[in-house]
XYZ file of C-alpha atoms in Angstrom:
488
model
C 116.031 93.877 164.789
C 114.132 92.170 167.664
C 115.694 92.334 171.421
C 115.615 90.522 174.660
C 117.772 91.739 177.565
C 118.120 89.707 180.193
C 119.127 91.991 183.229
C 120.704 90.157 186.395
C 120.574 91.873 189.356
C 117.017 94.014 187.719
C 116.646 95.373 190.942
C 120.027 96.477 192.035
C 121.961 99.878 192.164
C 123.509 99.626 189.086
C 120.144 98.550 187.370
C 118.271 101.563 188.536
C 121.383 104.645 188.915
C 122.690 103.268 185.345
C 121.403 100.671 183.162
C 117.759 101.745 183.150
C 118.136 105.762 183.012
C 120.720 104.385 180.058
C 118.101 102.327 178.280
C 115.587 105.307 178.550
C 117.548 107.613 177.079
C 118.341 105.158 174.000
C 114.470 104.744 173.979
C 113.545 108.722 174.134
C 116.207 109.422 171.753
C 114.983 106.908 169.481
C 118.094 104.455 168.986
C 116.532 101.553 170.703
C 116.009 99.108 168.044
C 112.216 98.371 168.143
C 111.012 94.771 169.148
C 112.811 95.230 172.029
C 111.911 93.644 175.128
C 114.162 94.182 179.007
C 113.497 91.714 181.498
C 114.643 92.180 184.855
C 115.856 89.185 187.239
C 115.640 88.862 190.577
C 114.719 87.682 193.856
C 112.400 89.738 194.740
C 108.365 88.147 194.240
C 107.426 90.937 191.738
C 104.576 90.873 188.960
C 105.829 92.995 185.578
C 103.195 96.013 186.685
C 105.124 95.919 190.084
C 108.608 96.116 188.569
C 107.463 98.710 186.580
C 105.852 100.842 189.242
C 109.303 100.049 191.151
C 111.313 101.285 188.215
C 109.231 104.359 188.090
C 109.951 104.903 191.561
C 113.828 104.298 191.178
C 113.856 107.265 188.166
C 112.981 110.319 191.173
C 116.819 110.005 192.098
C 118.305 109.995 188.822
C 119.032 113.349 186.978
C 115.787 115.511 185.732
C 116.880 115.980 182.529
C 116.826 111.751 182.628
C 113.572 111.186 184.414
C 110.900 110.624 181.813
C 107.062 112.173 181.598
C 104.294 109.680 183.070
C 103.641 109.534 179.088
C 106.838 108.536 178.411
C 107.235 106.299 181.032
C 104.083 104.439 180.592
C 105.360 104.261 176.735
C 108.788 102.882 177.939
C 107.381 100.621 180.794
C 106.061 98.375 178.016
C 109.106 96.841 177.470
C 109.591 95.980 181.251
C 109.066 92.703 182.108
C 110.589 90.713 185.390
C 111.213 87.198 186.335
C 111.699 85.855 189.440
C 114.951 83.987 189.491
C 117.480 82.271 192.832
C 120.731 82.725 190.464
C 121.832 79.175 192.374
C 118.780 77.006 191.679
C 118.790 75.077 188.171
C 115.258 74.996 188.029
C 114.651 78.798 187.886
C 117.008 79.055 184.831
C 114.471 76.844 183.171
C 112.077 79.196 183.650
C 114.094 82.160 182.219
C 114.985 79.628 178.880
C 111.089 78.885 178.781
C 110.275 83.055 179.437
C 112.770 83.944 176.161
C 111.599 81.121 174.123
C 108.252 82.282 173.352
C 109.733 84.183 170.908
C 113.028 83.919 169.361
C 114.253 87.885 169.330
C 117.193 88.305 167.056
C 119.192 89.150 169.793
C 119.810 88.251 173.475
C 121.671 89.662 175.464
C 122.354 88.359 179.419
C 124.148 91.327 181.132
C 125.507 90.901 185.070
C 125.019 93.242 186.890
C 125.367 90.730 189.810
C 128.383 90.135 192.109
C 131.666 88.325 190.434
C 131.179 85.197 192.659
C 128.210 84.532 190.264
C 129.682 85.109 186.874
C 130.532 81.347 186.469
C 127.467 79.968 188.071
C 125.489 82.395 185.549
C 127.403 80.695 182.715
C 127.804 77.166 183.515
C 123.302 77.684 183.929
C 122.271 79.275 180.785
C 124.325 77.172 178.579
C 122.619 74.017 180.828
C 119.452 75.187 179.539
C 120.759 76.135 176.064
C 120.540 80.268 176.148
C 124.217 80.205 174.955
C 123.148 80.296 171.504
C 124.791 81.951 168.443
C 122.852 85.055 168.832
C 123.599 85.064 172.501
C 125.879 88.239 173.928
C 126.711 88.397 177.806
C 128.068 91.416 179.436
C 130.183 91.432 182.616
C 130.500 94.134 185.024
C 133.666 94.749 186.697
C 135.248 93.615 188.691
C 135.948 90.813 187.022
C 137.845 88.635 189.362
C 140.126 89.565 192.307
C 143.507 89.275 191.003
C 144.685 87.133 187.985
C 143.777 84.152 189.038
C 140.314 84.492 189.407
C 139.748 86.127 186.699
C 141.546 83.564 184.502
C 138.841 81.198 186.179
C 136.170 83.426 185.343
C 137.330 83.858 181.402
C 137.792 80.212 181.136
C 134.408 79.599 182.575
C 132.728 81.818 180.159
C 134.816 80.858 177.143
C 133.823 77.298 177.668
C 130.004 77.858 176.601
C 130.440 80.910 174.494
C 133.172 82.500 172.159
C 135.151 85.810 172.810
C 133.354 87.394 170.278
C 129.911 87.052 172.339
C 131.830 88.226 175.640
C 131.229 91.837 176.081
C 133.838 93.216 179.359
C 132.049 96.612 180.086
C 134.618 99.470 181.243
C 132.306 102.499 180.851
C 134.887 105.147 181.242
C 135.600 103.616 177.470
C 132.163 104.747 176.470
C 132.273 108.075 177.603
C 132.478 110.521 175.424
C 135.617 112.439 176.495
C 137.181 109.379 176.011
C 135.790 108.907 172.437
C 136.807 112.524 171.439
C 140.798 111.421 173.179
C 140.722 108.625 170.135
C 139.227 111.339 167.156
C 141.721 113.937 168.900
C 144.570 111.667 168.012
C 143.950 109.839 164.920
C 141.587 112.129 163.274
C 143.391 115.130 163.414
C 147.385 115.951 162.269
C 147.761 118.386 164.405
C 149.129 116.387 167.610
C 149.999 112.695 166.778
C 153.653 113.831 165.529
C 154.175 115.552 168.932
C 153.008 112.322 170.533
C 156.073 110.808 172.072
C 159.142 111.583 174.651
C 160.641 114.526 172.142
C 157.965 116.801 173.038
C 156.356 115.131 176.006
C 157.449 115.466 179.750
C 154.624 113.766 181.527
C 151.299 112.667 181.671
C 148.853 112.291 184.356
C 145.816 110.747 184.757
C 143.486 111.814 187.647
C 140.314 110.258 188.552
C 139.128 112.068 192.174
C 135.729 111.436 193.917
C 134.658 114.006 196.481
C 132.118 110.756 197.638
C 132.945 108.056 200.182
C 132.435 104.874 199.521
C 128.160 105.722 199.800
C 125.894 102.044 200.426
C 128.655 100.030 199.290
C 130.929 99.985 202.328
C 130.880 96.255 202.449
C 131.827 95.873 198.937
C 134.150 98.482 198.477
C 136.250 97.128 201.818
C 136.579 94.063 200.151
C 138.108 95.359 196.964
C 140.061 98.743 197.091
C 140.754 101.339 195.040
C 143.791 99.787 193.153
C 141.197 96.995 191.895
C 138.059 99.592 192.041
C 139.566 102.211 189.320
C 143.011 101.865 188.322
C 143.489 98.087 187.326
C 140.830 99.170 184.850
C 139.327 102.612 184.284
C 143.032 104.136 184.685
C 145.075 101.543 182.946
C 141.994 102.299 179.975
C 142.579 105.723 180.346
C 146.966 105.084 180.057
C 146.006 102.426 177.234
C 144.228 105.122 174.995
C 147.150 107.943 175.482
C 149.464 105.512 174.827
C 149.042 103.192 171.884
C 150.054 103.183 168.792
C 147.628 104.235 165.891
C 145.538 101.518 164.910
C 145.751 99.929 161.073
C 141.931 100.348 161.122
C 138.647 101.510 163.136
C 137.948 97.467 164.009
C 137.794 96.321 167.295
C 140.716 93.679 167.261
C 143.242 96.579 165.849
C 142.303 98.725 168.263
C 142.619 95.910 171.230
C 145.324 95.047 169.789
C 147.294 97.962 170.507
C 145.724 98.564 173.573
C 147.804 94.938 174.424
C 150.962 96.105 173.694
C 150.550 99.246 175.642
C 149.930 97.038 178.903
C 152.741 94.518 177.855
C 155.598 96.993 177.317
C 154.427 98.794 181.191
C 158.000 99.095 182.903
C 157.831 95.740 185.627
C 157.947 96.155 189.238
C 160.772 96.089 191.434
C 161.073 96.166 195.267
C 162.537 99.672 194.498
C 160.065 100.995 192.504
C 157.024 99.312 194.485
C 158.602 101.185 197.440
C 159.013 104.347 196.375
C 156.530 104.468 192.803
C 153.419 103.424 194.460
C 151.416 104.970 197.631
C 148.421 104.456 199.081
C 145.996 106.088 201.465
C 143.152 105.960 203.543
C 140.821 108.524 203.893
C 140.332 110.038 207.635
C 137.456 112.463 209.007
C 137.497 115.458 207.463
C 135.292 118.244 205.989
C 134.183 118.746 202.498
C 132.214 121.811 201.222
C 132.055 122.682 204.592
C 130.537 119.974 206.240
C 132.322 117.381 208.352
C 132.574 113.763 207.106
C 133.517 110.322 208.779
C 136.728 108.929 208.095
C 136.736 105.624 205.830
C 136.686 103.295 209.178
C 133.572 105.078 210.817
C 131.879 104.153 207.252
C 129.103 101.555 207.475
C 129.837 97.997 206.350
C 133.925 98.665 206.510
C 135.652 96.638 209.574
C 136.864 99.431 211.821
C 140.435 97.961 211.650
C 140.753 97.804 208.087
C 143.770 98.421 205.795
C 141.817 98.866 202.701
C 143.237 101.499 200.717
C 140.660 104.389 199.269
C 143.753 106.059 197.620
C 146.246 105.036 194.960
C 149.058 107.053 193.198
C 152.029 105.770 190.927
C 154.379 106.359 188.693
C 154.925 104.086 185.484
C 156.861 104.069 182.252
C 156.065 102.264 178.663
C 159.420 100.707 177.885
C 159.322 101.695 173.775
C 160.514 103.841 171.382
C 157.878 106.392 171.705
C 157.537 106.696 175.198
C 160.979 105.533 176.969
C 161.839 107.532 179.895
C 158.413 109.281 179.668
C 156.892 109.114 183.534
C 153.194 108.252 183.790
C 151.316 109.149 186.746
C 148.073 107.831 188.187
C 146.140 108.810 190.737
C 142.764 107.929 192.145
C 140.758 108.580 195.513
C 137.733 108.378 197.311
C 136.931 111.871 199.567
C 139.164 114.258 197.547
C 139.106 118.072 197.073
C 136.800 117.927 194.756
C 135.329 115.180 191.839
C 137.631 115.848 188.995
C 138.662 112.949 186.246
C 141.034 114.774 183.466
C 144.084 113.414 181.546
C 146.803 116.583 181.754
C 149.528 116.253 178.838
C 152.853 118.216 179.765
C 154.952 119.314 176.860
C 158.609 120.071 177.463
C 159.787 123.587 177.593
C 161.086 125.131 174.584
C 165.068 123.645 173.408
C 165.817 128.107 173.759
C 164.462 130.334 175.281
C 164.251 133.908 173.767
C 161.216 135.207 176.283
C 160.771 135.920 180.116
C 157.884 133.085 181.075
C 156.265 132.455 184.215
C 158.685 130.379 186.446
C 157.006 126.311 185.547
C 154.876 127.769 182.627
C 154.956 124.985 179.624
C 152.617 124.091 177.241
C 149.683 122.074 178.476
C 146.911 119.611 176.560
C 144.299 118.824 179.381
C 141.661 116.382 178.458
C 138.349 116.889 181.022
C 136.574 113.508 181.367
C 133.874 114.747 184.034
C 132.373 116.652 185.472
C 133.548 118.637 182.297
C 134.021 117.611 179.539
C 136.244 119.209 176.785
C 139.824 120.122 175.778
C 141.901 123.177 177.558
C 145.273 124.317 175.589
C 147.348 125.952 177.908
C 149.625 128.369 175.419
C 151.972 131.305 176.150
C 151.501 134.744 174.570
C 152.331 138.669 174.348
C 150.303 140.295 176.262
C 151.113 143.568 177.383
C 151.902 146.129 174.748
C 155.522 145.782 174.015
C 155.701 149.950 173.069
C 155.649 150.259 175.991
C 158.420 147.521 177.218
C 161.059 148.737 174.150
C 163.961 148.905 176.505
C 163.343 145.084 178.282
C 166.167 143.506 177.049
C 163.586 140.299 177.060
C 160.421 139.997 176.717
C 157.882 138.152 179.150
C 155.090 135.654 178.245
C 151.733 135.771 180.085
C 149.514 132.001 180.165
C 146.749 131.605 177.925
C 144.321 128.975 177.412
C 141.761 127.351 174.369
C 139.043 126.091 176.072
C 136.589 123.346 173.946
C 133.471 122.597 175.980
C 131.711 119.585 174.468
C 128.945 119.552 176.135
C 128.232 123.158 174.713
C 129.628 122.158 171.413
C 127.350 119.391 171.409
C 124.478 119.859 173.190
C 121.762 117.221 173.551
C 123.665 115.436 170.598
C 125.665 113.953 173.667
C 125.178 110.253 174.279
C 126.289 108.878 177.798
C 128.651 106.210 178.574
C 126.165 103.067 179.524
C 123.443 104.501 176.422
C 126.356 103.862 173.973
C 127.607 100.740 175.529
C 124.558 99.418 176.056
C 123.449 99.901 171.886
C 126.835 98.894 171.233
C 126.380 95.502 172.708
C 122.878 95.378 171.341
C 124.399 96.010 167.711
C 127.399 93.340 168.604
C 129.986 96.388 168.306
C 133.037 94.781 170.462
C 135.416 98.468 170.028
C 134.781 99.755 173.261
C 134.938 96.145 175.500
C 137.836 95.076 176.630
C 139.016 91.384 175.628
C 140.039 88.811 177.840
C 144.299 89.138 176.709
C 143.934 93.020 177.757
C 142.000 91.962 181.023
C 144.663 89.284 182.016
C 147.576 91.527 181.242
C 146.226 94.265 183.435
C 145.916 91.777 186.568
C 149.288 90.643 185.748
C 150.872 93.760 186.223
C 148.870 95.106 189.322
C 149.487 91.852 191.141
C 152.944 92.766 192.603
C 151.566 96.189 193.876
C 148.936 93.531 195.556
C 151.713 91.078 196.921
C 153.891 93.898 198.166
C 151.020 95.482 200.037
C 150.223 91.934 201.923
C 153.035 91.820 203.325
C 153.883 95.443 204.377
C 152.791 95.801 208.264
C 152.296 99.644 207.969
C 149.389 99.646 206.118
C 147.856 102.626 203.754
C 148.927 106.516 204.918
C 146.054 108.883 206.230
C 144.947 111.623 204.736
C 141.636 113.873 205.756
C 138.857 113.916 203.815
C 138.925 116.887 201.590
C 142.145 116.942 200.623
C 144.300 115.970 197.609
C 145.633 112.228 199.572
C 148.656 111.840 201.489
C 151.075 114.043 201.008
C 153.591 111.307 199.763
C 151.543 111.129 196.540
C 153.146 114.834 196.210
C 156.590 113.711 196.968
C 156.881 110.875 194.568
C 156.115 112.967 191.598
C 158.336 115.876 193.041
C 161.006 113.572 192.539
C 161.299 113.931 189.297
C 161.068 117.544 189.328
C 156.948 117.846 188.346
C 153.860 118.125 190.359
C 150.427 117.738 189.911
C 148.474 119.984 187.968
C 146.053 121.546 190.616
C 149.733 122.494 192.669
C 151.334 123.713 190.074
């Protein structure tokens, strides 16, 4: 099956950290369809032996066990191809039709890896010049809008020149593996799915923590926060997934499906809640692995008076029958302790209790996303030797844990999150995209979090760099009598 991909924004970060180590590896590992052809787009005045060499230069910074051989990379470079394109001039759009005309691949695919402001422009042009064709895909990097009005505009704009099932909304957490092993762990196994729901569940939490700032991308990042950077889609994924209900079938629509429901039945705002369930922070100077590091303000790009948040915990129910009165929590930063994303299931404690067990000790279902990935089981068990404990009157229970490392399991049978998104888009597999009803529903809910935080003078709390966020985030979820895994 012949290929063109069309990649705006060839010469960007995500083209070279991402998308092209991504495309390699589907290439070494043989699961790049041949015929294939990856043009990159952009402003730059390069010739295809210059975007190559460019390429070649990008893949020093990316892992070594990524970076390919001059042999491979000369074998790989083939592919590479770039056209000079002004994503706001007409003309140069004829060009690109004319460039991916010469031959009809089987396949095209236009993925934007360009700013949101563009998405429509990018739309509105190739259908102008008749790219939005039948065997036409497009891909859209997040985020897609800033609240749900733009990204209504943004939808409608694309759904006007091609249909849903060619629109491809790219959440890679939903790609990683981790995250594919959270849907087998559920519905291909018996083991847990009847002890899915509030009987036998206390809480779940969903952490996603970045020891980085916010890197080259101050600008960006100021202008978006981490409410619409990670949880209004990578964490509301993440809750989506633990959630659901099991899926009639393996197809993409039953799975999204449920996925919608999930979002739909989330417990609405009130001023209450938004006052007390939600907190945000801002990450000050601090020191991490024992250097110092700037606060968020001092970071380049960001205003110095900013009240961008870089921190976001909450606390949400799903109003249903398996899951009412069931707290959620989610929690995302930029400068944490440490980088740490990792879905922690707590069980309730046993209805009686016939042993002596450490004072909080329950059984525990963590679910490492990165940078481990695996399953821990956090049991209780006899340890000592009770011989020699025959006149305790009880018994006591020492912590144990099953630990499942995938990446050991697994080895270089491991495929990476952009390597299997990218083939799935390639292959016109829609499972792991997100469709335009989820997307919507998602902004819907976030948007009073947004509204409240307009209006509310104080702005987000401090906390240093290093640290686990404001010690609020700690509070709210004390409140109910829990805390988070790492102070437990």
């Amino acid at each position: 099956m012949s290929f063109d991909l069309v990649l705006f924004g060839g010469t960007g970060d995500l083209a070279w950290r991402k998308l092209m180590p991504a495309l390699f590896q589907a290439f070494r590992h043989g699961s790049l369809p041949e015929g294939g052809r990856i043009l990159g787009v952009g402003r730059d005045d390069l010739s295809d032996d210059a975007y190559r060499a460019l390429i070649q230069s990008r893949f020093d910074h990316v892992d070594l066990a990524k970076r390919p051989s001059p042999e491979e990379f000369a074998r790989f470079a083939a592919l590479l191809h770039f056209v000079r394109m002004d994503l706001s001039q007409p003309a140069d759009y004829t060009r690109l039709a004319a460039a991916l005309n010469t031959r009809q691949a089987d396949t095209l695919v236009m993925y934007l890896a360009t700013a949101p402001a563009l998405f429509t422009t990018v739309c509105e042009q190739i259908a102008a010049v008749g790219l939005n064709q039948p065997r036409t895909r497009i891909v859209l990097e997040k985020p897609l809008g800033h609240d749900l009005a733009s990204n209504r505009a943004i939808n409608a704009a694309v759904c006007r020149v091609l249909d849903e099932r060619q629109v491809f909304r790219i959440d890679h957490y939903l790609g990683k593996p981790s995250v594919q092993n959270l849907f087998a762990l559920r519905f291909g196994n018996a083991l847990f799915e009847p002890l899915w729901r509030r009987e036998h569940i206390a809480n779940i939490q969903i952490t996603i923590a970045e020891d980085l700032g916010v890197e080259k991308r101050g600008a960006f990042y100021d202008s978006t926060g981490a409410l619409r950077d990670m949880v209004q889609n990578h964490a509301l994924q993440l809750l989506c997934a633990i959630g659901m209900e099991p899926p009639i079938n393996a197809h993409a629509d039953a799975i999204r499906d449920e996925k919608l429901k999930v979002l739909r039945s989330l417990k609405a705002w009130t001023p209450q809640s938004l006052a007390q369930d939600v907190i945000r922070g801002q990450y000050t100077a601090g020191t991490l692995g024992g250097a110092a590091v700037p606060g968020y303000r001092d970071e380049p790009g960001v205003h110095p008076q900013t009240a961008t948040e870089t921190f976001v915990a909450l606390r949400t129910e799903i109003a249903n029958w398996r899951w009412a009165g069931v707290p959620f929590y989610l929690r995302t930063g930029k400068r944490l302790a440490g980088r740490d994303a990792r879905i922690v299931v707590n069980f309730r404690a046993t209805p009686h209790a016939i042993f002596n067990a450490p004072n909080g000790a329950v059984n525990r279902l963590v679910i490492h996303l990165q940078p481990k990935d695996g399953l821990e089981l956090h049991l209780l068990a006899q340890g000592a030797d009770t011989r020699r404990n025959h006149q305790a009157k009880v018994q006591t229970l020492s912590p144990v844990q099953l630990d499942l490392d995938f990446d050991t399991r697994f080895g270089a049978e491991r495929v990476g999150a952009y390597e299997r998104l990218l083939l799935d888009v390639i292959d016109g597999r829609l499972n792991l995209f997100v469709r335009s009803d989820e997307q919507e529903e998602a902004w819907r809910w976030i948007g009073p979090i947004l509204d409240a935080w307009q209006a509310d003078p104080n702005g987000p709390r401090p906390y240093a760099a290093g640290s686990w966020g404001p010690s609020a985030s700690s509070a709210m979820i004390a409140r109910d009598g829990y805390c988070w895994s790492e102070e437990c």
